[in-house]
Amino acid sequence: MTEEAVTAHSLTPVLRVLRSCLHLMVAALLGLAAVRAVADHRPHTPAVLATAVVLFALYVAGPRLPRLRSSTGAAALWLTAVGLVWLVLLALTPDGVWLAFPLFFVQLHLLPLRWALPVVAATTVGAVAGFGWHTHTLSVGTVLGPALGAAVAVAVVLGYQALYRESEQRRRLIEELTAARSELATAEHAAGVLAERERLAREIHDTLAQGLSSIQLLLRAAERALPERPGTALGHVRQARTAAVDNLAEARRFVRALSPPDLETGSLPAALERLCATTERTSGLTVHCQVSGAPTALPTPHEVALLRIAQSALANTVQHAAAGRVELTLSYMDTEVALDVVDDGTGFIPAQVPAPGSAAAFGTGFGLAAMRARARALQGTLAVESAPGEGTAIAVTLPCPAAPARPEAAL
């Protein structure tokens, strides 16, 4: 059965109207044949009326048969019965020839094309022969009339089938595009959620985690100083309170994705110098900060990344390196800016640092991963050189965006 017959239950409104018009045409032509038989007082008028009624009843019953739309065999049997009754009507009255035209459409609609074309040709031959038998002549018009009707029906049905296939292809393409758009939106949402989680994780590690670690060290030092040195213990407690206030401000700022306060009140070199001084004061390490090259204005994301990397590197040194001295160097070059943090601590084997999230990395390993992620997000690189007993060197390099041209330079 044709694709149209299988999907007859889901025809578009236009196709429903066309099908209704076809049914009305069959009813009108049968009525015309009956009226003319009565009006002309033809000898076979009762037989014409009876045959017309039988043909109309058979035609009406066809669409109501469930198997007619799903079985090619059932459609062929129904069309055979309709065709035989039509031939009887054609034998009784020449007006039966007009029913050949709607029969063409029904045959092309219900049968596969390889079967429909021979059936349409046979119906055309029957119409020509029946009309010629009644008129006792076979003219060019007698032959061309049914033949042209059959050709028009075939062209219309083939054109509709081509349009139907094209519309189905477009419908499937639209469904695929809609599904792809939905998947893309889901992937973008998941990527956005993941990026925000990574941002919060980096900020928490570089601010709150490091601040809580400093507070813990200060309170432990105050605990050791009590009760023999209450003044020293009070100093540590005050430093811990200051660190808690600063980290509370940091937490509020990174939740709102704001710049660190050190960068809002000064330049990146000044923020690094304050960071080194604070680290030296709270940890007892000797931390030296120096700037190489002529400082230039950097985009805020570059300054934030360098400051956070410096905070994380110094925190790792305080917590894990058992170092006595740290050198922090910020270097401004023509097309790059570099930050180096070098300590004289115990060192480690970088290749043996467990990946974040693994069982072996519980409480460790995220600092280096966060620093690499910050550098990678700005198309930069981060290198770690270390060995047991030889200290650790962390070097991050970020490309500097081209400075905008001055107005007078463009003249």
Short mmCIF file of C-alpha atoms in Angstrom, two decimals:
data_model
loop_
_atom_site.label_atom_id
_atom_site.label_comp_id
_atom_site.label_asym_id
_atom_site.label_seq_id
_atom_site.Cartn_x
_atom_site.Cartn_y
_atom_site.Cartn_z
CA MET A 1 0.00 0.00 0.00
CA THR A 2 1.20 3.53 -0.72
CA GLU A 3 2.61 5.76 1.97
CA GLU A 4 -0.42 8.03 1.61
CA ALA A 5 -2.85 5.17 2.28
CA VAL A 6 -0.97 4.08 5.37
CA THR A 7 -1.09 7.60 6.79
CA ALA A 8 -4.67 8.36 5.66
CA HIS A 9 -5.69 8.76 9.28
CA SER A 10 -3.24 11.64 9.71
CA LEU A 11 -4.02 13.63 6.55
CA THR A 12 -3.61 17.36 6.61
CA PRO A 13 -6.74 19.54 6.48
CA VAL A 14 -6.12 20.29 2.80
CA LEU A 15 -5.96 16.58 1.99
CA ARG A 16 -9.15 15.94 3.94
CA VAL A 17 -10.92 18.58 1.87
CA LEU A 18 -9.62 17.03 -1.36
CA ARG A 19 -10.75 13.57 -0.30
CA SER A 20 -14.20 14.93 0.60
CA CYS A 21 -14.41 16.61 -2.82
CA LEU A 22 -13.55 13.28 -4.47
CA HIS A 23 -16.36 11.54 -2.59
CA LEU A 24 -18.77 14.31 -3.56
CA MET A 25 -17.68 13.96 -7.18
CA VAL A 26 -18.49 10.25 -7.16
CA ALA A 27 -21.88 10.90 -5.60
CA ALA A 28 -22.62 13.72 -8.07
CA LEU A 29 -21.65 11.67 -11.14
CA LEU A 30 -23.73 8.71 -9.96
CA GLY A 31 -26.66 11.05 -9.39
CA LEU A 32 -26.14 12.55 -12.84
CA ALA A 33 -26.22 9.12 -14.46
CA ALA A 34 -29.41 8.20 -12.58
CA VAL A 35 -31.17 11.52 -13.37
CA ARG A 36 -30.34 11.36 -17.06
CA ALA A 37 -31.52 7.75 -17.27
CA VAL A 38 -34.87 8.78 -15.79
CA ALA A 39 -35.14 11.99 -17.83
CA ASP A 40 -34.32 10.33 -21.15
CA HIS A 41 -36.64 7.34 -20.48
CA ARG A 42 -33.87 4.92 -21.35
CA PRO A 43 -34.81 1.25 -21.63
CA HIS A 44 -32.56 0.13 -18.78
CA THR A 45 -33.51 2.87 -16.33
CA PRO A 46 -34.41 0.55 -13.40
CA ALA A 47 -31.16 -1.39 -13.89
CA VAL A 48 -29.19 1.89 -14.06
CA LEU A 49 -30.77 3.14 -10.83
CA ALA A 50 -30.14 -0.16 -9.05
CA THR A 51 -26.54 -0.34 -10.24
CA ALA A 52 -25.91 3.27 -9.24
CA VAL A 53 -27.28 2.60 -5.76
CA VAL A 54 -25.14 -0.56 -5.40
CA LEU A 55 -22.05 1.24 -6.62
CA PHE A 56 -22.67 4.18 -4.24
CA ALA A 57 -23.22 1.84 -1.29
CA LEU A 58 -20.07 -0.13 -2.13
CA TYR A 59 -18.06 3.06 -2.51
CA VAL A 60 -19.31 4.47 0.81
CA ALA A 61 -18.60 1.22 2.64
CA GLY A 62 -14.97 1.13 1.48
CA PRO A 63 -13.50 3.90 3.68
CA ARG A 64 -15.27 2.40 6.70
CA LEU A 65 -13.43 -0.91 6.35
CA PRO A 66 -10.45 -0.89 8.79
CA ARG A 67 -8.34 -3.29 6.72
CA LEU A 68 -8.71 -1.18 3.62
CA ARG A 69 -6.09 1.30 4.93
CA SER A 70 -3.66 -1.33 6.17
CA SER A 71 -3.87 -4.19 3.68
CA THR A 72 -3.06 -3.99 -0.01
CA GLY A 73 -4.99 -7.23 -0.62
CA ALA A 74 -8.17 -5.84 0.96
CA ALA A 75 -7.84 -2.66 -1.08
CA ALA A 76 -7.38 -4.71 -4.27
CA LEU A 77 -10.51 -6.77 -3.53
CA TRP A 78 -12.58 -3.66 -2.83
CA LEU A 79 -11.32 -1.94 -6.00
CA THR A 80 -12.11 -5.07 -8.00
CA ALA A 81 -15.70 -5.10 -6.71
CA VAL A 82 -16.08 -1.36 -7.42
CA GLY A 83 -14.59 -1.83 -10.89
CA LEU A 84 -16.93 -4.69 -11.78
CA VAL A 85 -20.04 -2.77 -10.68
CA TRP A 86 -18.77 0.27 -12.58
CA LEU A 87 -18.37 -1.83 -15.73
CA VAL A 88 -21.97 -2.96 -15.34
CA LEU A 89 -23.07 0.66 -15.02
CA LEU A 90 -20.94 1.58 -18.04
CA ALA A 91 -22.60 -1.18 -20.04
CA LEU A 92 -26.04 0.16 -19.13
CA THR A 93 -25.40 3.90 -19.72
CA PRO A 94 -22.68 5.94 -21.47
CA ASP A 95 -22.79 8.38 -18.55
CA GLY A 96 -20.85 5.81 -16.52
CA VAL A 97 -17.71 6.85 -18.38
CA TRP A 98 -17.46 10.00 -16.23
CA LEU A 99 -16.83 7.89 -13.12
CA ALA A 100 -13.52 6.73 -14.56
CA PHE A 101 -11.84 10.01 -13.52
CA PRO A 102 -12.46 9.74 -9.74
CA LEU A 103 -11.70 6.00 -9.94
CA PHE A 104 -8.23 6.88 -11.23
CA PHE A 105 -7.48 8.82 -8.04
CA VAL A 106 -8.87 6.08 -5.80
CA GLN A 107 -6.77 3.42 -7.52
CA LEU A 108 -3.59 5.52 -7.38
CA HIS A 109 -4.29 6.32 -3.74
CA LEU A 110 -4.84 2.79 -2.48
CA LEU A 111 -2.48 0.68 -4.59
CA PRO A 112 1.31 0.70 -4.91
CA LEU A 113 2.46 2.58 -7.98
CA ARG A 114 3.63 -0.59 -9.78
CA TRP A 115 0.08 -1.98 -9.50
CA ALA A 116 -1.84 1.26 -9.81
CA LEU A 117 -0.51 2.23 -13.24
CA PRO A 118 -1.67 -1.01 -14.98
CA VAL A 119 -5.04 -0.77 -13.23
CA VAL A 120 -5.45 2.86 -14.35
CA ALA A 121 -4.53 1.82 -17.91
CA ALA A 122 -7.11 -0.99 -17.80
CA THR A 123 -9.76 1.40 -16.48
CA THR A 124 -8.93 3.83 -19.31
CA VAL A 125 -9.33 1.06 -21.89
CA GLY A 126 -12.65 0.04 -20.31
CA ALA A 127 -13.92 3.65 -20.40
CA VAL A 128 -12.94 4.09 -24.04
CA ALA A 129 -14.44 0.74 -25.05
CA GLY A 130 -17.68 1.30 -23.12
CA PHE A 131 -18.26 4.78 -24.51
CA GLY A 132 -17.38 3.64 -28.02
CA TRP A 133 -19.80 0.71 -27.72
CA HIS A 134 -22.66 3.06 -26.81
CA THR A 135 -21.86 5.62 -29.52
CA HIS A 136 -20.93 2.96 -32.11
CA THR A 137 -17.92 5.06 -33.06
CA LEU A 138 -14.29 5.41 -31.93
CA SER A 139 -13.04 8.93 -32.57
CA VAL A 140 -9.91 10.73 -31.45
CA GLY A 141 -11.90 12.58 -28.81
CA THR A 142 -13.33 9.34 -27.46
CA VAL A 143 -9.85 7.99 -26.91
CA LEU A 144 -8.11 11.20 -25.79
CA GLY A 145 -10.75 12.13 -23.20
CA PRO A 146 -10.24 9.16 -20.82
CA ALA A 147 -6.52 9.00 -21.65
CA LEU A 148 -5.98 12.67 -20.75
CA GLY A 149 -8.03 12.18 -17.59
CA ALA A 150 -5.82 9.25 -16.61
CA ALA A 151 -2.66 11.24 -17.40
CA VAL A 152 -3.84 14.18 -15.28
CA ALA A 153 -4.70 11.88 -12.37
CA VAL A 154 -1.30 10.17 -12.53
CA ALA A 155 0.53 13.52 -12.72
CA VAL A 156 -1.43 14.95 -9.79
CA VAL A 157 -0.87 11.90 -7.58
CA LEU A 158 2.83 11.62 -8.44
CA GLY A 159 3.27 15.32 -7.76
CA TYR A 160 1.51 15.01 -4.42
CA GLN A 161 3.66 12.02 -3.45
CA ALA A 162 6.82 13.99 -4.27
CA LEU A 163 5.60 16.93 -2.18
CA TYR A 164 4.64 14.57 0.62
CA ARG A 165 8.10 12.97 0.69
CA GLU A 166 9.74 16.39 0.69
CA SER A 167 7.51 17.60 3.51
CA GLU A 168 8.29 14.44 5.50
CA GLN A 169 12.00 15.00 5.01
CA ARG A 170 11.61 18.58 6.21
CA ARG A 171 9.54 17.45 9.18
CA ARG A 172 12.20 14.90 10.18
CA LEU A 173 14.91 17.53 9.69
CA ILE A 174 13.01 19.98 11.90
CA GLU A 175 12.58 17.29 14.55
CA GLU A 176 16.31 16.51 14.40
CA LEU A 177 17.19 20.20 14.63
CA THR A 178 14.81 20.63 17.56
CA ALA A 179 16.32 17.62 19.31
CA ALA A 180 19.85 18.87 18.58
CA ARG A 181 18.94 22.32 19.90
CA SER A 182 17.54 20.78 23.06
CA GLU A 183 20.67 18.65 23.51
CA LEU A 184 22.87 21.68 22.88
CA ALA A 185 20.94 23.73 25.43
CA THR A 186 21.28 20.90 27.95
CA ALA A 187 25.01 20.58 27.24
CA GLU A 188 25.50 24.35 27.53
CA HIS A 189 23.61 24.36 30.81
CA ALA A 190 25.71 21.47 32.13
CA ALA A 191 28.90 23.20 30.96
CA GLY A 192 27.81 26.43 32.65
CA VAL A 193 27.04 24.61 35.89
CA LEU A 194 30.40 22.81 35.74
CA ALA A 195 32.27 26.04 35.00
CA GLU A 196 30.57 27.77 37.93
CA ARG A 197 31.39 24.84 40.21
CA GLU A 198 35.02 24.97 39.13
CA ARG A 199 35.11 28.73 39.72
CA LEU A 200 33.65 28.39 43.20
CA ALA A 201 35.97 25.47 43.97
CA ARG A 202 39.03 27.51 42.95
CA GLU A 203 37.89 30.55 44.89
CA ILE A 204 37.10 28.51 48.00
CA HIS A 205 40.47 26.78 47.81
CA ASP A 206 42.41 30.00 47.25
CA THR A 207 40.53 32.12 49.80
CA LEU A 208 38.44 30.36 52.43
CA ALA A 209 40.49 27.17 52.63
CA GLN A 210 43.77 29.05 52.83
CA GLY A 211 42.29 31.56 55.28
CA LEU A 212 40.92 28.82 57.52
CA SER A 213 44.32 27.12 57.40
CA SER A 214 46.00 30.38 58.48
CA ILE A 215 43.45 30.86 61.26
CA GLN A 216 44.13 27.31 62.44
CA LEU A 217 47.89 27.92 62.52
CA LEU A 218 47.45 31.21 64.40
CA LEU A 219 45.12 29.69 66.98
CA ARG A 220 47.48 26.75 67.44
CA ALA A 221 50.34 29.20 68.02
CA ALA A 222 48.19 31.10 70.53
CA GLU A 223 47.38 27.83 72.30
CA ARG A 224 51.07 27.00 72.59
CA ALA A 225 51.81 30.49 73.95
CA LEU A 226 49.27 30.17 76.75
CA PRO A 227 49.53 30.62 79.68
CA GLU A 228 53.21 31.62 79.83
CA ARG A 229 53.04 34.34 77.11
CA PRO A 230 49.56 35.84 77.13
CA GLY A 231 50.64 38.88 75.14
CA THR A 232 51.97 36.73 72.30
CA ALA A 233 48.83 34.58 72.37
CA LEU A 234 46.64 37.69 72.21
CA GLY A 235 48.55 38.87 69.14
CA HIS A 236 47.94 35.55 67.40
CA VAL A 237 44.24 35.67 68.27
CA ARG A 238 43.94 39.18 66.86
CA GLN A 239 45.66 38.07 63.66
CA ALA A 240 43.27 35.14 63.42
CA ARG A 241 40.31 37.46 63.87
CA THR A 242 41.64 39.78 61.15
CA ALA A 243 42.09 36.78 58.84
CA ALA A 244 38.51 35.67 59.57
CA VAL A 245 37.15 39.14 58.70
CA ASP A 246 39.19 39.26 55.49
CA ASN A 247 38.04 35.82 54.42
CA LEU A 248 34.43 36.68 55.14
CA ALA A 249 34.79 39.65 52.80
CA GLU A 250 36.45 37.40 50.22
CA ALA A 251 33.60 34.90 50.44
CA ARG A 252 31.02 37.60 49.81
CA ARG A 253 33.01 38.92 46.87
CA PHE A 254 33.64 35.65 45.02
CA VAL A 255 30.00 34.62 45.40
CA ARG A 256 29.16 37.81 43.50
CA ALA A 257 32.13 37.23 41.13
CA LEU A 258 33.79 40.50 42.20
CA SER A 259 37.49 41.31 42.11
CA PRO A 260 39.61 40.68 45.22
CA PRO A 261 39.76 43.74 47.53
CA ASP A 262 43.55 43.92 47.20
CA LEU A 263 43.19 44.60 43.47
CA GLU A 264 40.36 47.10 43.90
CA THR A 265 42.49 49.28 46.15
CA GLY A 266 45.81 49.00 44.32
CA SER A 267 47.89 47.46 41.56
CA LEU A 268 48.90 43.82 41.16
CA PRO A 269 52.51 44.38 42.37
CA ALA A 270 51.20 46.14 45.49
CA ALA A 271 48.72 43.31 46.12
CA LEU A 272 51.52 40.73 45.81
CA GLU A 273 53.73 42.69 48.20
CA ARG A 274 50.91 42.82 50.78
CA LEU A 275 50.33 39.09 50.30
CA CYS A 276 54.00 38.32 50.89
CA ALA A 277 54.11 40.54 53.97
CA THR A 278 51.00 38.91 55.44
CA THR A 279 52.35 35.43 54.75
CA GLU A 280 55.67 36.31 56.38
CA ARG A 281 53.93 37.78 59.41
CA THR A 282 51.57 34.84 59.98
CA SER A 283 53.85 31.93 59.08
CA GLY A 284 57.33 33.02 60.14
CA LEU A 285 58.76 32.34 56.68
CA THR A 286 61.06 34.78 54.96
CA VAL A 287 59.06 35.85 51.88
CA HIS A 288 60.68 38.17 49.37
CA CYS A 289 58.72 39.85 46.55
CA GLN A 290 60.26 41.55 43.54
CA VAL A 291 59.01 42.96 40.25
CA SER A 292 60.97 42.70 37.01
CA GLY A 293 60.31 44.93 34.02
CA ALA A 294 58.06 47.95 33.68
CA PRO A 295 54.64 47.29 35.24
CA THR A 296 51.79 47.67 32.76
CA ALA A 297 48.03 47.55 33.21
CA LEU A 298 46.66 44.04 32.78
CA PRO A 299 43.07 42.91 32.25
CA THR A 300 41.28 42.18 35.50
CA PRO A 301 41.03 38.40 34.82
CA HIS A 302 44.83 38.24 34.39
CA GLU A 303 45.47 40.10 37.64
CA VAL A 304 42.94 38.00 39.55
CA ALA A 305 44.46 34.76 38.20
CA LEU A 306 48.03 35.79 39.09
CA LEU A 307 47.03 36.91 42.58
CA ARG A 308 45.08 33.71 43.26
CA ILE A 309 47.91 31.53 41.94
CA ALA A 310 50.35 33.37 44.20
CA GLN A 311 48.02 32.86 47.19
CA SER A 312 47.70 29.15 46.47
CA ALA A 313 51.42 28.67 45.88
CA LEU A 314 52.37 30.44 49.12
CA ALA A 315 49.72 28.51 51.06
CA ASN A 316 51.10 25.21 49.73
CA THR A 317 54.59 26.29 50.76
CA VAL A 318 53.44 27.14 54.29
CA GLN A 319 51.46 23.94 54.75
CA HIS A 320 53.60 21.32 53.01
CA ALA A 321 57.08 22.53 52.09
CA ALA A 322 58.70 23.07 55.53
CA ALA A 323 60.62 25.88 53.82
CA GLY A 324 62.59 28.72 55.36
CA ARG A 325 62.56 31.16 52.44
CA VAL A 326 60.29 31.92 49.48
CA GLU A 327 61.07 34.10 46.46
CA LEU A 328 58.14 35.54 44.49
CA THR A 329 58.95 37.31 41.21
CA LEU A 330 56.50 39.10 38.88
CA SER A 331 58.03 39.71 35.46
CA TYR A 332 56.57 42.05 32.84
CA MET A 333 57.69 41.30 29.27
CA ASP A 334 56.69 42.61 25.86
CA THR A 335 54.01 40.04 25.11
CA GLU A 336 53.81 38.03 28.34
CA VAL A 337 53.63 38.36 32.08
CA ALA A 338 55.19 35.70 34.30
CA LEU A 339 54.95 34.82 37.97
CA ASP A 340 57.56 32.62 39.67
CA VAL A 341 57.30 31.25 43.20
CA VAL A 342 60.42 29.42 44.42
CA ASP A 343 60.97 27.93 47.88
CA ASP A 344 63.81 26.00 49.56
CA GLY A 345 61.53 23.38 51.13
CA THR A 346 61.52 19.60 51.11
CA GLY A 347 60.21 19.35 47.56
CA PHE A 348 58.20 16.49 46.03
CA ILE A 349 57.78 14.48 42.83
CA PRO A 350 55.16 16.31 40.70
CA ALA A 351 54.27 13.18 38.73
CA GLN A 352 53.23 11.42 41.94
CA VAL A 353 50.71 14.05 43.04
CA PRO A 354 47.29 12.30 42.95
CA ALA A 355 44.57 13.75 40.77
CA PRO A 356 41.85 15.75 42.55
CA GLY A 357 38.83 13.65 43.41
CA SER A 358 40.69 10.35 43.76
CA ALA A 359 40.79 8.45 47.02
CA ALA A 360 44.51 9.07 47.37
CA ALA A 361 44.00 12.81 46.91
CA PHE A 362 41.76 13.36 49.91
CA GLY A 363 42.58 16.86 51.14
CA THR A 364 45.44 17.31 48.67
CA GLY A 365 46.16 17.84 45.02
CA PHE A 366 43.53 20.45 44.23
CA GLY A 367 45.85 23.46 44.55
CA LEU A 368 48.03 22.57 41.55
CA ALA A 369 44.99 21.57 39.50
CA ALA A 370 43.27 24.89 40.29
CA MET A 371 46.39 26.85 39.35
CA ARG A 372 46.66 25.01 36.03
CA ALA A 373 42.97 25.61 35.35
CA ARG A 374 43.36 29.35 35.96
CA ALA A 375 46.34 29.57 33.62
CA ARG A 376 44.68 27.42 30.95
CA ALA A 377 41.52 29.56 31.03
CA LEU A 378 43.62 32.56 29.93
CA GLN A 379 45.63 30.59 27.29
CA GLY A 380 48.61 30.52 29.63
CA THR A 381 50.90 27.79 30.92
CA LEU A 382 51.95 26.62 34.36
CA ALA A 383 55.08 24.60 35.05
CA VAL A 384 56.10 22.89 38.30
CA GLU A 385 59.71 21.88 38.97
CA SER A 386 60.51 20.05 42.17
CA ALA A 387 62.46 17.13 43.57
CA PRO A 388 62.78 15.68 47.09
CA GLY A 389 65.14 17.87 49.12
CA GLU A 390 65.61 20.46 46.35
CA GLY A 391 62.69 22.81 46.90
CA THR A 392 59.90 23.71 44.49
CA ALA A 393 59.56 26.24 41.67
CA ILE A 394 56.19 27.19 40.19
CA ALA A 395 56.18 29.31 37.04
CA VAL A 396 53.05 30.62 35.34
CA THR A 397 53.11 32.58 32.08
CA LEU A 398 50.14 34.45 30.64
CA PRO A 399 49.98 36.19 27.26
CA CYS A 400 49.42 39.95 27.45
CA PRO A 401 46.58 41.25 25.24
CA ALA A 402 47.66 43.86 22.74
CA ALA A 403 47.37 47.34 24.17
CA PRO A 404 44.84 49.54 22.33
CA ALA A 405 46.38 52.08 19.99
CA ARG A 406 46.44 55.68 21.15
CA PRO A 407 44.28 58.12 19.16
CA GLU A 408 47.25 60.21 18.06
CA ALA A 409 49.05 57.11 16.82
CA ALA A 410 46.31 56.52 14.28
CA LEU A 411 46.70 59.96 12.72
#
